[in-house]
PDB file of N, CA and C in Angstrom:
ATOM      1  N   UNK A 164    -210.311  68.115 -38.089  1.00 69.00           N
ATOM      2  CA  UNK A 164    -209.100  67.323 -38.184  1.00 69.00           C
ATOM      3  C   UNK A 164    -208.211  67.614 -36.983  1.00 69.00           C
ATOM      4  N   UNK A 165    -207.655  66.577 -36.427  1.00 79.00           N
ATOM      5  CA  UNK A 165    -206.812  66.722 -35.247  1.00 79.00           C
ATOM      6  C   UNK A 165    -205.401  67.131 -35.635  1.00 79.00           C
ATOM      7  N   UNK A 166    -204.805  67.984 -34.833  1.00 94.00           N
ATOM      8  CA  UNK A 166    -203.436  68.423 -35.020  1.00 94.00           C
ATOM      9  C   UNK A 166    -202.498  67.223 -34.843  1.00 94.00           C
ATOM     10  N   UNK A 167    -201.555  67.002 -35.762  1.00 96.00           N
ATOM     11  CA  UNK A 167    -200.676  65.827 -35.659  1.00 96.00           C
ATOM     12  C   UNK A 167    -199.804  65.827 -34.402  1.00 96.00           C
ATOM     13  N   UNK A 168    -199.339  66.984 -33.965  1.00 96.00           N
ATOM     14  CA  UNK A 168    -198.507  67.031 -32.760  1.00 96.00           C
ATOM     15  C   UNK A 168    -199.341  66.653 -31.540  1.00 96.00           C
ATOM     16  N   UNK A 169    -200.552  67.182 -31.454  1.00 95.00           N
ATOM     17  CA  UNK A 169    -201.433  66.821 -30.346  1.00 95.00           C
ATOM     18  C   UNK A 169    -201.779  65.338 -30.395  1.00 95.00           C
ATOM     19  N   UNK A 170    -201.978  64.824 -31.590  1.00 96.00           N
ATOM     20  CA  UNK A 170    -202.315  63.403 -31.734  1.00 96.00           C
ATOM     21  C   UNK A 170    -201.195  62.521 -31.208  1.00 96.00           C
ATOM     22  N   UNK A 171    -199.944  62.906 -31.454  1.00 96.00           N
ATOM     23  CA  UNK A 171    -198.822  62.113 -30.942  1.00 96.00           C
ATOM     24  C   UNK A 171    -198.843  62.063 -29.425  1.00 96.00           C
ATOM     25  N   UNK A 172    -199.167  63.186 -28.807  1.00 95.00           N
ATOM     26  CA  UNK A 172    -199.256  63.209 -27.354  1.00 95.00           C
ATOM     27  C   UNK A 172    -200.363  62.308 -26.842  1.00 95.00           C
ATOM     28  N   UNK A 173    -201.470  62.295 -27.535  1.00 95.00           N
ATOM     29  CA  UNK A 173    -202.593  61.446 -27.112  1.00 95.00           C
ATOM     30  C   UNK A 173    -202.283  59.965 -27.312  1.00 95.00           C
ATOM     31  N   UNK A 174    -201.505  59.658 -28.345  1.00 96.00           N
ATOM     32  CA  UNK A 174    -201.119  58.259 -28.586  1.00 96.00           C
ATOM     33  C   UNK A 174    -200.232  57.772 -27.454  1.00 96.00           C
ATOM     34  N   UNK A 175    -199.277  58.619 -27.055  1.00 95.00           N
ATOM     35  CA  UNK A 175    -198.394  58.281 -25.942  1.00 95.00           C
ATOM     36  C   UNK A 175    -197.375  57.204 -26.268  1.00 95.00           C
ATOM     37  N   UNK A 176    -196.676  56.792 -25.212  1.00 95.00           N
ATOM     38  CA  UNK A 176    -195.648  55.754 -25.355  1.00 95.00           C
ATOM     39  C   UNK A 176    -196.317  54.386 -25.277  1.00 95.00           C
ATOM     40  N   UNK A 177    -195.772  53.406 -25.888  1.00 96.00           N
ATOM     41  CA  UNK A 177    -194.555  53.405 -26.685  1.00 96.00           C
ATOM     42  C   UNK A 177    -194.782  53.747 -28.161  1.00 96.00           C
ATOM     43  N   UNK A 178    -196.027  53.786 -28.587  1.00 97.00           N
ATOM     44  CA  UNK A 178    -196.303  53.947 -30.022  1.00 97.00           C
ATOM     45  C   UNK A 178    -195.758  55.260 -30.588  1.00 97.00           C
ATOM     46  N   UNK A 179    -195.830  56.348 -29.823  1.00 97.00           N
ATOM     47  CA  UNK A 179    -195.377  57.645 -30.330  1.00 97.00           C
ATOM     48  C   UNK A 179    -193.911  57.932 -29.996  1.00 97.00           C
ATOM     49  N   UNK A 180    -193.251  57.034 -29.301  1.00 97.00           N
ATOM     50  CA  UNK A 180    -191.856  57.251 -28.904  1.00 97.00           C
ATOM     51  C   UNK A 180    -190.916  57.550 -30.071  1.00 97.00           C
ATOM     52  N   UNK A 181    -191.104  56.960 -31.249  1.00 97.00           N
ATOM     53  CA  UNK A 181    -190.219  57.298 -32.358  1.00 97.00           C
ATOM     54  C   UNK A 181    -190.289  58.771 -32.785  1.00 97.00           C
ATOM     55  N   UNK A 182    -191.341  59.467 -32.401  1.00 97.00           N
ATOM     56  CA  UNK A 182    -191.495  60.881 -32.764  1.00 97.00           C
ATOM     57  C   UNK A 182    -190.789  61.820 -31.790  1.00 97.00           C
ATOM     58  N   UNK A 183    -190.219  61.305 -30.708  1.00 98.00           N
ATOM     59  CA  UNK A 183    -189.585  62.151 -29.695  1.00 98.00           C
ATOM     60  C   UNK A 183    -188.496  63.048 -30.281  1.00 98.00           C
ATOM     61  N   UNK A 184    -187.593  62.563 -31.140  1.00 98.00           N
ATOM     62  CA  UNK A 184    -186.575  63.470 -31.699  1.00 98.00           C
ATOM     63  C   UNK A 184    -187.183  64.643 -32.479  1.00 98.00           C
ATOM     64  N   UNK A 185    -188.198  64.390 -33.260  1.00 97.00           N
ATOM     65  CA  UNK A 185    -188.853  65.466 -34.009  1.00 97.00           C
ATOM     66  C   UNK A 185    -189.535  66.443 -33.055  1.00 97.00           C
ATOM     67  N   UNK A 186    -190.258  65.933 -32.094  1.00 98.00           N
ATOM     68  CA  UNK A 186    -190.937  66.799 -31.135  1.00 98.00           C
ATOM     69  C   UNK A 186    -189.926  67.633 -30.340  1.00 98.00           C
ATOM     70  N   UNK A 187    -188.791  67.051 -30.032  1.00 97.00           N
ATOM     71  CA  UNK A 187    -187.744  67.782 -29.311  1.00 97.00           C
ATOM     72  C   UNK A 187    -187.228  68.940 -30.155  1.00 97.00           C
ATOM     73  N   UNK A 188    -187.062  68.733 -31.441  1.00 97.00           N
ATOM     74  CA  UNK A 188    -186.636  69.829 -32.335  1.00 97.00           C
ATOM     75  C   UNK A 188    -187.700  70.918 -32.399  1.00 97.00           C
ATOM     76  N   UNK A 189    -188.968  70.545 -32.313  1.00 97.00           N
ATOM     77  CA  UNK A 189    -190.051  71.528 -32.375  1.00 97.00           C
ATOM     78  C   UNK A 189    -190.097  72.431 -31.146  1.00 97.00           C
ATOM     79  N   UNK A 190    -189.441  72.038 -30.066  1.00 97.00           N
ATOM     80  CA  UNK A 190    -189.389  72.891 -28.880  1.00 97.00           C
ATOM     81  C   UNK A 190    -188.713  74.227 -29.191  1.00 97.00           C
ATOM     82  N   UNK A 191    -187.847  74.243 -30.203  1.00 95.00           N
ATOM     83  CA  UNK A 191    -187.129  75.462 -30.594  1.00 95.00           C
ATOM     84  C   UNK A 191    -187.846  76.247 -31.682  1.00 95.00           C
ATOM     85  N   UNK A 192    -189.065  75.856 -32.003  1.00 95.00           N
ATOM     86  CA  UNK A 192    -189.822  76.535 -33.046  1.00 95.00           C
ATOM     87  C   UNK A 192    -190.025  78.007 -32.719  1.00 95.00           C
ATOM     88  N   UNK A 193    -190.016  78.837 -33.754  1.00 91.00           N
ATOM     89  CA  UNK A 193    -190.318  80.256 -33.561  1.00 91.00           C
ATOM     90  C   UNK A 193    -191.796  80.454 -33.248  1.00 91.00           C
ATOM     91  N   UNK A 194    -192.601  79.464 -33.563  1.00 92.00           N
ATOM     92  CA  UNK A 194    -194.024  79.504 -33.241  1.00 92.00           C
ATOM     93  C   UNK A 194    -194.213  79.025 -31.806  1.00 92.00           C
ATOM     94  N   UNK A 195    -194.639  79.923 -30.936  1.00 91.00           N
ATOM     95  CA  UNK A 195    -194.865  79.551 -29.542  1.00 91.00           C
ATOM     96  C   UNK A 195    -195.914  78.462 -29.430  1.00 91.00           C
ATOM     97  N   UNK A 196    -196.942  78.564 -30.229  1.00 92.00           N
ATOM     98  CA  UNK A 196    -198.012  77.566 -30.176  1.00 92.00           C
ATOM     99  C   UNK A 196    -197.474  76.175 -30.521  1.00 92.00           C
ATOM    100  N   UNK A 197    -196.639  76.093 -31.553  1.00 95.00           N
ATOM    101  CA  UNK A 197    -196.075  74.798 -31.950  1.00 95.00           C
ATOM    102  C   UNK A 197    -195.136  74.274 -30.869  1.00 95.00           C
ATOM    103  N   UNK A 198    -194.305  75.149 -30.307  1.00 95.00           N
ATOM    104  CA  UNK A 198    -193.396  74.734 -29.240  1.00 95.00           C
ATOM    105  C   UNK A 198    -194.187  74.221 -28.031  1.00 95.00           C
ATOM    106  N   UNK A 199    -195.273  74.882 -27.699  1.00 94.00           N
ATOM    107  CA  UNK A 199    -196.105  74.447 -26.575  1.00 94.00           C
ATOM    108  C   UNK A 199    -196.766  73.108 -26.851  1.00 94.00           C
ATOM    109  N   UNK A 200    -197.267  72.936 -28.052  1.00 95.00           N
ATOM    110  CA  UNK A 200    -197.887  71.649 -28.409  1.00 95.00           C
ATOM    111  C   UNK A 200    -196.861  70.522 -28.336  1.00 95.00           C
ATOM    112  N   UNK A 201    -195.645  70.811 -28.806  1.00 97.00           N
ATOM    113  CA  UNK A 201    -194.579  69.801 -28.754  1.00 97.00           C
ATOM    114  C   UNK A 201    -194.237  69.467 -27.306  1.00 97.00           C
ATOM    115  N   UNK A 202    -194.193  70.490 -26.444  1.00 96.00           N
ATOM    116  CA  UNK A 202    -193.883  70.259 -25.031  1.00 96.00           C
ATOM    117  C   UNK A 202    -194.933  69.367 -24.370  1.00 96.00           C
ATOM    118  N   UNK A 203    -196.193  69.639 -24.636  1.00 96.00           N
ATOM    119  CA  UNK A 203    -197.265  68.815 -24.062  1.00 96.00           C
ATOM    120  C   UNK A 203    -197.175  67.388 -24.595  1.00 96.00           C
ATOM    121  N   UNK A 204    -196.944  67.250 -25.887  1.00 97.00           N
ATOM    122  CA  UNK A 204    -196.838  65.906 -26.482  1.00 97.00           C
ATOM    123  C   UNK A 204    -195.673  65.140 -25.864  1.00 97.00           C
ATOM    124  N   UNK A 205    -194.519  65.802 -25.729  1.00 97.00           N
ATOM    125  CA  UNK A 205    -193.366  65.131 -25.128  1.00 97.00           C
ATOM    126  C   UNK A 205    -193.660  64.723 -23.693  1.00 97.00           C
ATOM    127  N   UNK A 206    -194.303  65.594 -22.946  1.00 97.00           N
ATOM    128  CA  UNK A 206    -194.654  65.267 -21.563  1.00 97.00           C
ATOM    129  C   UNK A 206    -195.553  64.033 -21.518  1.00 97.00           C
ATOM    130  N   UNK A 207    -196.531  64.000 -22.384  1.00 96.00           N
ATOM    131  CA  UNK A 207    -197.466  62.869 -22.381  1.00 96.00           C
ATOM    132  C   UNK A 207    -196.798  61.577 -22.838  1.00 96.00           C
ATOM    133  N   UNK A 208    -195.777  61.687 -23.677  1.00 97.00           N
ATOM    134  CA  UNK A 208    -195.088  60.496 -24.180  1.00 97.00           C
ATOM    135  C   UNK A 208    -194.103  59.948 -23.160  1.00 97.00           C
ATOM    136  N   UNK A 209    -193.259  60.835 -22.597  1.00 96.00           N
ATOM    137  CA  UNK A 209    -192.182  60.295 -21.770  1.00 96.00           C
ATOM    138  C   UNK A 209    -192.129  60.812 -20.328  1.00 96.00           C
ATOM    139  N   UNK A 210    -193.029  61.729 -19.957  1.00 95.00           N
ATOM    140  CA  UNK A 210    -193.114  62.210 -18.574  1.00 95.00           C
ATOM    141  C   UNK A 210    -191.783  62.764 -18.047  1.00 95.00           C
ATOM    142  N   UNK A 211    -190.953  63.326 -18.940  1.00 95.00           N
ATOM    143  CA  UNK A 211    -189.679  63.923 -18.536  1.00 95.00           C
ATOM    144  C   UNK A 211    -189.781  65.438 -18.652  1.00 95.00           C
ATOM    145  N   UNK A 212    -189.648  66.118 -17.537  1.00 95.00           N
ATOM    146  CA  UNK A 212    -189.818  67.565 -17.526  1.00 95.00           C
ATOM    147  C   UNK A 212    -188.525  68.300 -17.891  1.00 95.00           C
ATOM    148  N   UNK A 213    -187.365  67.748 -17.558  1.00 94.00           N
ATOM    149  CA  UNK A 213    -186.090  68.445 -17.765  1.00 94.00           C
ATOM    150  C   UNK A 213    -185.894  68.972 -19.190  1.00 94.00           C
ATOM    151  N   UNK A 214    -186.165  68.176 -20.230  1.00 94.00           N
ATOM    152  CA  UNK A 214    -185.958  68.693 -21.594  1.00 94.00           C
ATOM    153  C   UNK A 214    -186.891  69.852 -21.953  1.00 94.00           C
ATOM    154  N   UNK A 215    -187.981  70.011 -21.222  1.00 95.00           N
ATOM    155  CA  UNK A 215    -188.965  71.036 -21.531  1.00 95.00           C
ATOM    156  C   UNK A 215    -188.670  72.376 -20.862  1.00 95.00           C
ATOM    157  N   UNK A 216    -187.893  72.357 -19.801  1.00 94.00           N
ATOM    158  CA  UNK A 216    -187.698  73.553 -18.984  1.00 94.00           C
ATOM    159  C   UNK A 216    -187.106  74.749 -19.738  1.00 94.00           C
ATOM    160  N   UNK A 217    -186.078  74.572 -20.588  1.00 94.00           N
ATOM    161  CA  UNK A 217    -185.563  75.747 -21.309  1.00 94.00           C
ATOM    162  C   UNK A 217    -186.624  76.400 -22.201  1.00 94.00           C
ATOM    163  N   UNK A 218    -187.443  75.603 -22.835  1.00 92.00           N
ATOM    164  CA  UNK A 218    -188.500  76.144 -23.697  1.00 92.00           C
ATOM    165  C   UNK A 218    -189.538  76.874 -22.860  1.00 92.00           C
ATOM    166  N   UNK A 219    -189.952  76.277 -21.757  1.00 90.00           N
ATOM    167  CA  UNK A 219    -190.941  76.927 -20.902  1.00 90.00           C
ATOM    168  C   UNK A 219    -190.406  78.238 -20.345  1.00 90.00           C
ATOM    169  N   UNK A 220    -189.156  78.242 -19.932  1.00 90.00           N
ATOM    170  CA  UNK A 220    -188.554  79.468 -19.407  1.00 90.00           C
ATOM    171  C   UNK A 220    -188.543  80.558 -20.470  1.00 90.00           C
ATOM    172  N   UNK A 221    -188.119  80.192 -21.678  1.00 89.00           N
ATOM    173  CA  UNK A 221    -188.068  81.167 -22.777  1.00 89.00           C
ATOM    174  C   UNK A 221    -189.453  81.743 -23.045  1.00 89.00           C
ATOM    175  N   UNK A 222    -190.453  80.904 -23.084  1.00 88.00           N
ATOM    176  CA  UNK A 222    -191.805  81.360 -23.391  1.00 88.00           C
ATOM    177  C   UNK A 222    -192.401  82.178 -22.252  1.00 88.00           C
ATOM    178  N   UNK A 223    -192.110  81.786 -21.020  1.00 86.00           N
ATOM    179  CA  UNK A 223    -192.644  82.528 -19.875  1.00 86.00           C
ATOM    180  C   UNK A 223    -192.008  83.906 -19.740  1.00 86.00           C
ATOM    181  N   UNK A 224    -190.779  84.048 -20.201  1.00 85.00           N
ATOM    182  CA  UNK A 224    -190.104  85.347 -20.136  1.00 85.00           C
ATOM    183  C   UNK A 224    -190.676  86.343 -21.139  1.00 85.00           C
ATOM    184  N   UNK A 225    -191.356  85.849 -22.139  1.00 78.00           N
ATOM    185  CA  UNK A 225    -191.957  86.698 -23.160  1.00 78.00           C
ATOM    186  C   UNK A 225    -193.415  86.908 -22.754  1.00 78.00           C
ATOM    187  N   UNK A 226    -193.688  87.993 -22.071  1.00 68.00           N
ATOM    188  CA  UNK A 226    -194.994  88.202 -21.443  1.00 68.00           C
ATOM    189  C   UNK A 226    -196.091  88.617 -22.435  1.00 68.00           C
ATOM    190  N   UNK A 227    -196.382  87.763 -23.358  1.00 72.00           N
ATOM    191  CA  UNK A 227    -197.511  87.986 -24.257  1.00 72.00           C
ATOM    192  C   UNK A 227    -198.202  86.651 -24.465  1.00 72.00           C
ATOM    193  N   UNK A 228    -198.639  86.367 -25.646  1.00 69.00           N
ATOM    194  CA  UNK A 228    -199.339  85.103 -25.895  1.00 69.00           C
ATOM    195  C   UNK A 228    -198.426  83.902 -25.684  1.00 69.00           C
ATOM    196  N   UNK A 229    -197.093  84.099 -25.810  1.00 76.00           N
ATOM    197  CA  UNK A 229    -196.167  82.999 -25.554  1.00 76.00           C
ATOM    198  C   UNK A 229    -196.272  82.551 -24.097  1.00 76.00           C
ATOM    199  N   UNK A 230    -196.355  83.512 -23.195  1.00 81.00           N
ATOM    200  CA  UNK A 230    -196.446  83.185 -21.777  1.00 81.00           C
ATOM    201  C   UNK A 230    -197.753  82.465 -21.475  1.00 81.00           C
ATOM    202  N   UNK A 231    -198.824  82.886 -22.105  1.00 85.00           N
ATOM    203  CA  UNK A 231    -200.114  82.218 -21.892  1.00 85.00           C
ATOM    204  C   UNK A 231    -200.041  80.761 -22.324  1.00 85.00           C
ATOM    205  N   UNK A 232    -199.445  80.528 -23.472  1.00 87.00           N
ATOM    206  CA  UNK A 232    -199.281  79.177 -23.991  1.00 87.00           C
ATOM    207  C   UNK A 232    -198.427  78.343 -23.037  1.00 87.00           C
ATOM    208  N   UNK A 233    -197.335  78.925 -22.559  1.00 88.00           N
ATOM    209  CA  UNK A 233    -196.449  78.218 -21.646  1.00 88.00           C
ATOM    210  C   UNK A 233    -197.158  77.916 -20.327  1.00 88.00           C
ATOM    211  N   UNK A 234    -197.984  78.818 -19.867  1.00 89.00           N
ATOM    212  CA  UNK A 234    -198.762  78.574 -18.640  1.00 89.00           C
ATOM    213  C   UNK A 234    -199.675  77.370 -18.811  1.00 89.00           C
ATOM    214  N   UNK A 235    -200.241  77.207 -19.988  1.00 90.00           N
ATOM    215  CA  UNK A 235    -201.081  76.046 -20.260  1.00 90.00           C
ATOM    216  C   UNK A 235    -200.263  74.760 -20.163  1.00 90.00           C
ATOM    217  N   UNK A 236    -199.024  74.806 -20.665  1.00 91.00           N
ATOM    218  CA  UNK A 236    -198.149  73.626 -20.594  1.00 91.00           C
ATOM    219  C   UNK A 236    -197.832  73.320 -19.127  1.00 91.00           C
ATOM    220  N   UNK A 237    -197.476  74.340 -18.373  1.00 90.00           N
ATOM    221  CA  UNK A 237    -197.164  74.152 -16.950  1.00 90.00           C
ATOM    222  C   UNK A 237    -198.364  73.552 -16.223  1.00 90.00           C
ATOM    223  N   UNK A 238    -199.543  74.012 -16.541  1.00 93.00           N
ATOM    224  CA  UNK A 238    -200.756  73.470 -15.918  1.00 93.00           C
ATOM    225  C   UNK A 238    -200.938  72.001 -16.267  1.00 93.00           C
ATOM    226  N   UNK A 239    -200.614  71.632 -17.492  1.00 92.00           N
ATOM    227  CA  UNK A 239    -200.737  70.239 -17.921  1.00 92.00           C
ATOM    228  C   UNK A 239    -199.733  69.362 -17.171  1.00 92.00           C
ATOM    229  N   UNK A 240    -198.500  69.857 -17.026  1.00 93.00           N
ATOM    230  CA  UNK A 240    -197.459  69.076 -16.358  1.00 93.00           C
ATOM    231  C   UNK A 240    -197.719  68.985 -14.864  1.00 93.00           C
ATOM    232  N   UNK A 241    -198.175  70.072 -14.273  1.00 92.00           N
ATOM    233  CA  UNK A 241    -198.445  70.080 -12.846  1.00 92.00           C
ATOM    234  C   UNK A 241    -197.220  70.425 -12.024  1.00 92.00           C
ATOM    235  N   UNK A 242    -197.161  69.962 -10.778  1.00 91.00           N
ATOM    236  CA  UNK A 242    -196.096  70.358  -9.853  1.00 91.00           C
ATOM    237  C   UNK A 242    -194.684  70.067 -10.342  1.00 91.00           C
ATOM    238  N   UNK A 243    -194.503  69.074 -11.170  1.00 88.00           N
ATOM    239  CA  UNK A 243    -193.167  68.742 -11.651  1.00 88.00           C
ATOM    240  C   UNK A 243    -192.568  69.850 -12.506  1.00 88.00           C
ATOM    241  N   UNK A 244    -193.398  70.744 -13.024  1.00 85.00           N
ATOM    242  CA  UNK A 244    -192.906  71.848 -13.844  1.00 85.00           C
ATOM    243  C   UNK A 244    -192.161  72.868 -12.997  1.00 85.00           C
ATOM    244  N   UNK A 245    -192.291  72.795 -11.689  1.00 82.00           N
ATOM    245  CA  UNK A 245    -191.610  73.741 -10.796  1.00 82.00           C
ATOM    246  C   UNK A 245    -190.131  73.418 -10.635  1.00 82.00           C
ATOM    247  N   UNK A 246    -189.665  72.361 -11.268  1.00 71.00           N
ATOM    248  CA  UNK A 246    -188.249  71.955 -11.151  1.00 71.00           C
ATOM    249  C   UNK A 246    -187.306  73.058 -11.547  1.00 71.00           C
TER     250      UNK A 246
END
């Protein structure tokens, strides 16, 4: 079974656009994995990096599995994540 957050990212805009507010709230999740999945989904839906940067910074500062997850998000976004 596919993860619903990942599925929203794969659906993309405009069909998944109504889920943007929920995905944005998930960026603050205590679960790093969920926050990372939400970040990737948001990127795939709206291609806006600015809303993702605080979450990525928070996760990258925590040098454990959170940082690994955040690195995966940065890799997905590419050069624009350097903003």
